Amino acid sequence: MPNLIQKAQPGLEFIPQHFNPVVQQFTKWLLPFLLRFRVRPWLPSGISRIEVKNAEVLAELYQQFQAGKIRFLMAFRHPEVDDPLCMFYLLSRVMPKVARQKGIRLQYPIHSHFIYDRGMTLWVGDWLGWFFSRLGGIPVRRGKRLDLHGVHNARDLFANGKMPIAVAPEGATNGHSGIVSPLEPGVAQLGFWCVEDLVKANRREEVFIVPIGIQYRYVEPPWLKLDWLLSKLEADCGLSVQPIAESEMSQKEEIYYQRLLCIADALLTEMEDFYRRFYHQDLPKHIVTDESVSINQALITRLQRLLNTALKVAEQYFGLQSQGNFIDRCRRLEEAGWSYIYREDLRDLNALPPLQRGLADWVAAEADMRMRHMRLVESFVAVTENYIQEKPTAERFAETALLIFDVVARIKSNTKIPGRPRLGWRLAQITVGEPISVTERWSNYQTNRNSARLAVTQLTQDLHDALEKLIT
């Protein structure tokens, strides 16, 4: 979330990619530092090691790509903000080593174009747009029905670029290494467009989408740091702090789980009252009447109802219909908010009469506040009923606790992006999956509009299944 916006801003310009191998090489030199100390250099809590499985599959694909035999897109999981760094490590560090070991000759630099969310430059700063441009990035506005500039450039690079392209088909981080969010259909559509462009140009390259899984584990389970984080959340929610005693460590999973349930209940109760009282929403007060419903089932039901209410509050302001899943609704709200803040309809904000400029600033400030409801929902779209119970690992406890921290910190702070606490050194695991041929599905796609829609849907589902199989 960017700093609180008080004034209308000029429209968001498209940032064309200008790949610069010098910038790529410089980033490669900086990579070990970026992986370990990405946000807070004084805290030793980044990624200490990256393990890669099946890298030779990707090396062979690069060899065929450089020989003009195939085109391919890497569709990678996106659980955390560190994923692009891990992908950069895979291509710049692991691939050259594997290629040498396997006797695979590759041209340098071994790199890729990539698609990134245009909003990242708003949260981090304009310098990021310059940097991503020189690394070969293409910005896309996620909520825009058809971002002509972004889509056209991505399509052209997929078919004609000198490097493959990388995309996170989930569209945004979900904070869960063990859950793949619903995929956006854009990756599958890009694949079919690439085949279409090659057919029109009389070219015979085969088109592939390569699923790539990314997961994170702690080198040492951070149980004590988790105790500290839960204590902080308990204090923030007005609960009595319940630090775990040394004698209770043998039962830590159950104790931590109960503490998380109490924190979640307190947070939901507070937010339900907030929307009930100040936004006049009809949210029932929590009363347990069915003994067959477990506590976590009840919490998930309340959470889903709260998320729907938060989105409705924002949608009512922007005049939007409540259609699609939570992710679809979030993207539409983001684009609606940006249209009120980044005014493409006004050529020169500084030339406006004071009255009109004041009204534009008013609209921008209110739109920014309304978008905070959507940001609340973004943090919890992947939360499920049994995520911790299925596998009560330190990683899953940490992921859930950190999502709650994100929401509480954002509510507490109106002026800056809250920095997450670092719980310990992490290991990143990257797994390259089996390539999915888009060319083989071309006959199903080209029949008519309905068959094209079905082909995109089926390819999207198959890609989702492939990414799920890469979770260990």
mmCIF file of N, CA, C and O in Angstrom, residues 403-435:
data_model
loop_
_atom_site.group_PDB
_atom_site.id
_atom_site.type_symbol
_atom_site.label_atom_id
_atom_site.label_comp_id
_atom_site.label_asym_id
_atom_site.label_seq_id
_atom_site.Cartn_x
_atom_site.Cartn_y
_atom_site.Cartn_z
ATOM 1 N N LEU A 403 0.208 -12.687 7.645
ATOM 2 C CA LEU A 403 -0.933 -12.083 6.948
ATOM 3 C C LEU A 403 -1.756 -11.240 7.919
ATOM 4 O O LEU A 403 -2.209 -10.134 7.584
ATOM 5 N N ILE A 404 -1.972 -11.760 9.130
ATOM 6 C CA ILE A 404 -2.699 -10.980 10.142
ATOM 7 C C ILE A 404 -1.909 -9.735 10.508
ATOM 8 O O ILE A 404 -2.469 -8.647 10.648
ATOM 9 N N PHE A 405 -0.587 -9.886 10.623
ATOM 10 C CA PHE A 405 0.254 -8.726 10.923
ATOM 11 C C PHE A 405 0.099 -7.653 9.849
ATOM 12 O O PHE A 405 0.011 -6.462 10.156
ATOM 13 N N ASP A 406 0.088 -8.061 8.574
ATOM 14 C CA ASP A 406 -0.045 -7.105 7.473
ATOM 15 C C ASP A 406 -1.293 -6.241 7.647
ATOM 16 O O ASP A 406 -1.248 -5.010 7.492
ATOM 17 N N VAL A 407 -2.419 -6.894 7.947
ATOM 18 C CA VAL A 407 -3.679 -6.168 8.073
ATOM 19 C C VAL A 407 -3.649 -5.222 9.269
ATOM 20 O O VAL A 407 -4.012 -4.046 9.163
ATOM 21 N N VAL A 408 -3.212 -5.735 10.414
ATOM 22 C CA VAL A 408 -3.168 -4.902 11.619
ATOM 23 C C VAL A 408 -2.233 -3.717 11.413
ATOM 24 O O VAL A 408 -2.550 -2.574 11.777
ATOM 25 N N ALA A 409 -1.062 -3.963 10.797
ATOM 26 C CA ALA A 409 -0.093 -2.892 10.584
ATOM 27 C C ALA A 409 -0.635 -1.841 9.623
ATOM 28 O O ALA A 409 -0.402 -0.642 9.806
ATOM 29 N N ARG A 410 -1.358 -2.267 8.599
ATOM 30 C CA ARG A 410 -1.912 -1.312 7.645
ATOM 31 C C ARG A 410 -3.001 -0.456 8.288
ATOM 32 O O ARG A 410 -3.134 0.727 7.985
ATOM 33 N N ILE A 411 -3.782 -1.062 9.161
ATOM 34 C CA ILE A 411 -4.811 -0.297 9.848
ATOM 35 C C ILE A 411 -4.183 0.693 10.822
ATOM 36 O O ILE A 411 -4.636 1.833 10.957
ATOM 37 N N LYS A 412 -3.107 0.283 11.475
ATOM 38 C CA LYS A 412 -2.431 1.158 12.443
ATOM 39 C C LYS A 412 -1.726 2.335 11.783
ATOM 40 O O LYS A 412 -1.614 3.409 12.373
ATOM 41 N N SER A 413 -1.223 2.139 10.547
ATOM 42 C CA SER A 413 -0.406 3.158 9.903
ATOM 43 C C SER A 413 -1.092 3.704 8.667
ATOM 44 O O SER A 413 -1.432 2.959 7.754
ATOM 45 N N ASN A 414 -1.291 5.024 8.626
ATOM 46 C CA ASN A 414 -1.882 5.667 7.462
ATOM 47 C C ASN A 414 -0.846 6.265 6.528
ATOM 48 O O ASN A 414 -1.190 6.779 5.469
ATOM 49 N N THR A 415 0.412 6.255 6.915
ATOM 50 C CA THR A 415 1.389 7.061 6.189
ATOM 51 C C THR A 415 2.475 6.265 5.494
ATOM 52 O O THR A 415 3.209 6.816 4.694
ATOM 53 N N LYS A 416 2.618 4.986 5.780
ATOM 54 C CA LYS A 416 3.712 4.258 5.154
ATOM 55 C C LYS A 416 3.381 2.782 5.030
ATOM 56 O O LYS A 416 2.496 2.260 5.715
ATOM 57 N N ILE A 417 4.104 2.109 4.158
ATOM 58 C CA ILE A 417 3.958 0.665 4.011
ATOM 59 C C ILE A 417 4.605 -0.008 5.214
ATOM 60 O O ILE A 417 5.781 0.215 5.498
ATOM 61 N N PRO A 418 3.864 -0.825 5.957
ATOM 62 C CA PRO A 418 4.463 -1.467 7.131
ATOM 63 C C PRO A 418 5.473 -2.528 6.731
ATOM 64 O O PRO A 418 5.239 -3.309 5.810
ATOM 65 N N GLY A 419 6.622 -2.537 7.402
ATOM 66 C CA GLY A 419 7.631 -3.552 7.145
ATOM 67 C C GLY A 419 7.345 -4.811 7.937
ATOM 68 O O GLY A 419 7.069 -4.763 9.129
ATOM 69 N N ARG A 420 7.369 -5.949 7.270
ATOM 70 C CA ARG A 420 7.125 -7.214 7.959
ATOM 71 C C ARG A 420 8.273 -7.567 8.885
ATOM 72 O O ARG A 420 9.437 -7.365 8.527
ATOM 73 N N PRO A 421 7.984 -8.131 10.056
ATOM 74 C CA PRO A 421 9.072 -8.644 10.891
ATOM 75 C C PRO A 421 9.707 -9.859 10.241
ATOM 76 O O PRO A 421 9.021 -10.660 9.576
ATOM 77 N N ARG A 422 10.993 -10.004 10.384
ATOM 78 C CA ARG A 422 11.720 -11.132 9.799
ATOM 79 C C ARG A 422 11.931 -12.196 10.868
ATOM 80 O O ARG A 422 12.498 -11.932 11.924
ATOM 81 N N LEU A 423 11.486 -13.391 10.571
ATOM 82 C CA LEU A 423 11.482 -14.447 11.577
ATOM 83 C C LEU A 423 12.700 -15.362 11.517
ATOM 84 O O LEU A 423 12.924 -16.132 12.432
ATOM 85 N N GLY A 424 13.484 -15.285 10.448
ATOM 86 C CA GLY A 424 14.668 -16.136 10.353
ATOM 87 C C GLY A 424 15.098 -16.349 8.916
ATOM 88 O O GLY A 424 14.412 -15.954 7.969
ATOM 89 N N TRP A 425 16.271 -16.964 8.751
ATOM 90 C CA TRP A 425 16.776 -17.276 7.409
ATOM 91 C C TRP A 425 15.855 -18.278 6.729
ATOM 92 O O TRP A 425 15.350 -19.212 7.354
ATOM 93 N N ARG A 426 15.679 -18.092 5.427
ATOM 94 C CA ARG A 426 14.793 -18.971 4.671
ATOM 95 C C ARG A 426 15.525 -19.654 3.526
ATOM 96 O O ARG A 426 16.518 -19.144 3.010
ATOM 97 N N LEU A 427 14.991 -20.812 3.158
ATOM 98 C CA LEU A 427 15.452 -21.577 2.003
ATOM 99 C C LEU A 427 14.363 -21.505 0.945
ATOM 100 O O LEU A 427 13.187 -21.731 1.228
ATOM 101 N N ALA A 428 14.748 -21.161 -0.265
ATOM 102 C CA ALA A 428 13.802 -21.142 -1.387
ATOM 103 C C ALA A 428 14.001 -22.401 -2.223
ATOM 104 O O ALA A 428 15.132 -22.775 -2.539
ATOM 105 N N GLN A 429 12.912 -23.047 -2.572
ATOM 106 C CA GLN A 429 12.947 -24.244 -3.408
ATOM 107 C C GLN A 429 12.227 -23.962 -4.725
ATOM 108 O O GLN A 429 11.053 -23.618 -4.737
ATOM 109 N N ILE A 430 12.951 -24.116 -5.819
ATOM 110 C CA ILE A 430 12.394 -23.875 -7.155
ATOM 111 C C ILE A 430 12.349 -25.205 -7.896
ATOM 112 O O ILE A 430 13.346 -25.925 -7.952
ATOM 113 N N THR A 431 11.186 -25.526 -8.476
ATOM 114 C CA THR A 431 11.032 -26.770 -9.220
ATOM 115 C C THR A 431 10.503 -26.458 -10.616
ATOM 116 O O THR A 431 9.443 -25.827 -10.763
ATOM 117 N N VAL A 432 11.243 -26.878 -11.621
ATOM 118 C CA VAL A 432 10.819 -26.688 -13.008
ATOM 119 C C VAL A 432 9.949 -27.866 -13.420
ATOM 120 O O VAL A 432 10.363 -29.025 -13.329
ATOM 121 N N GLY A 433 8.729 -27.572 -13.859
ATOM 122 C CA GLY A 433 7.801 -28.627 -14.246
ATOM 123 C C GLY A 433 7.934 -29.001 -15.710
ATOM 124 O O GLY A 433 8.756 -28.460 -16.460
ATOM 125 N N GLU A 434 7.100 -29.941 -16.133
ATOM 126 C CA GLU A 434 7.092 -30.387 -17.524
ATOM 127 C C GLU A 434 6.428 -29.338 -18.414
ATOM 128 O O GLU A 434 5.342 -28.851 -18.084
ATOM 129 N N PRO A 435 7.048 -28.993 -19.533
ATOM 130 C CA PRO A 435 6.455 -27.985 -20.428
ATOM 131 C C PRO A 435 5.101 -28.443 -20.966
ATOM 132 O O PRO A 435 4.886 -29.618 -21.251
#
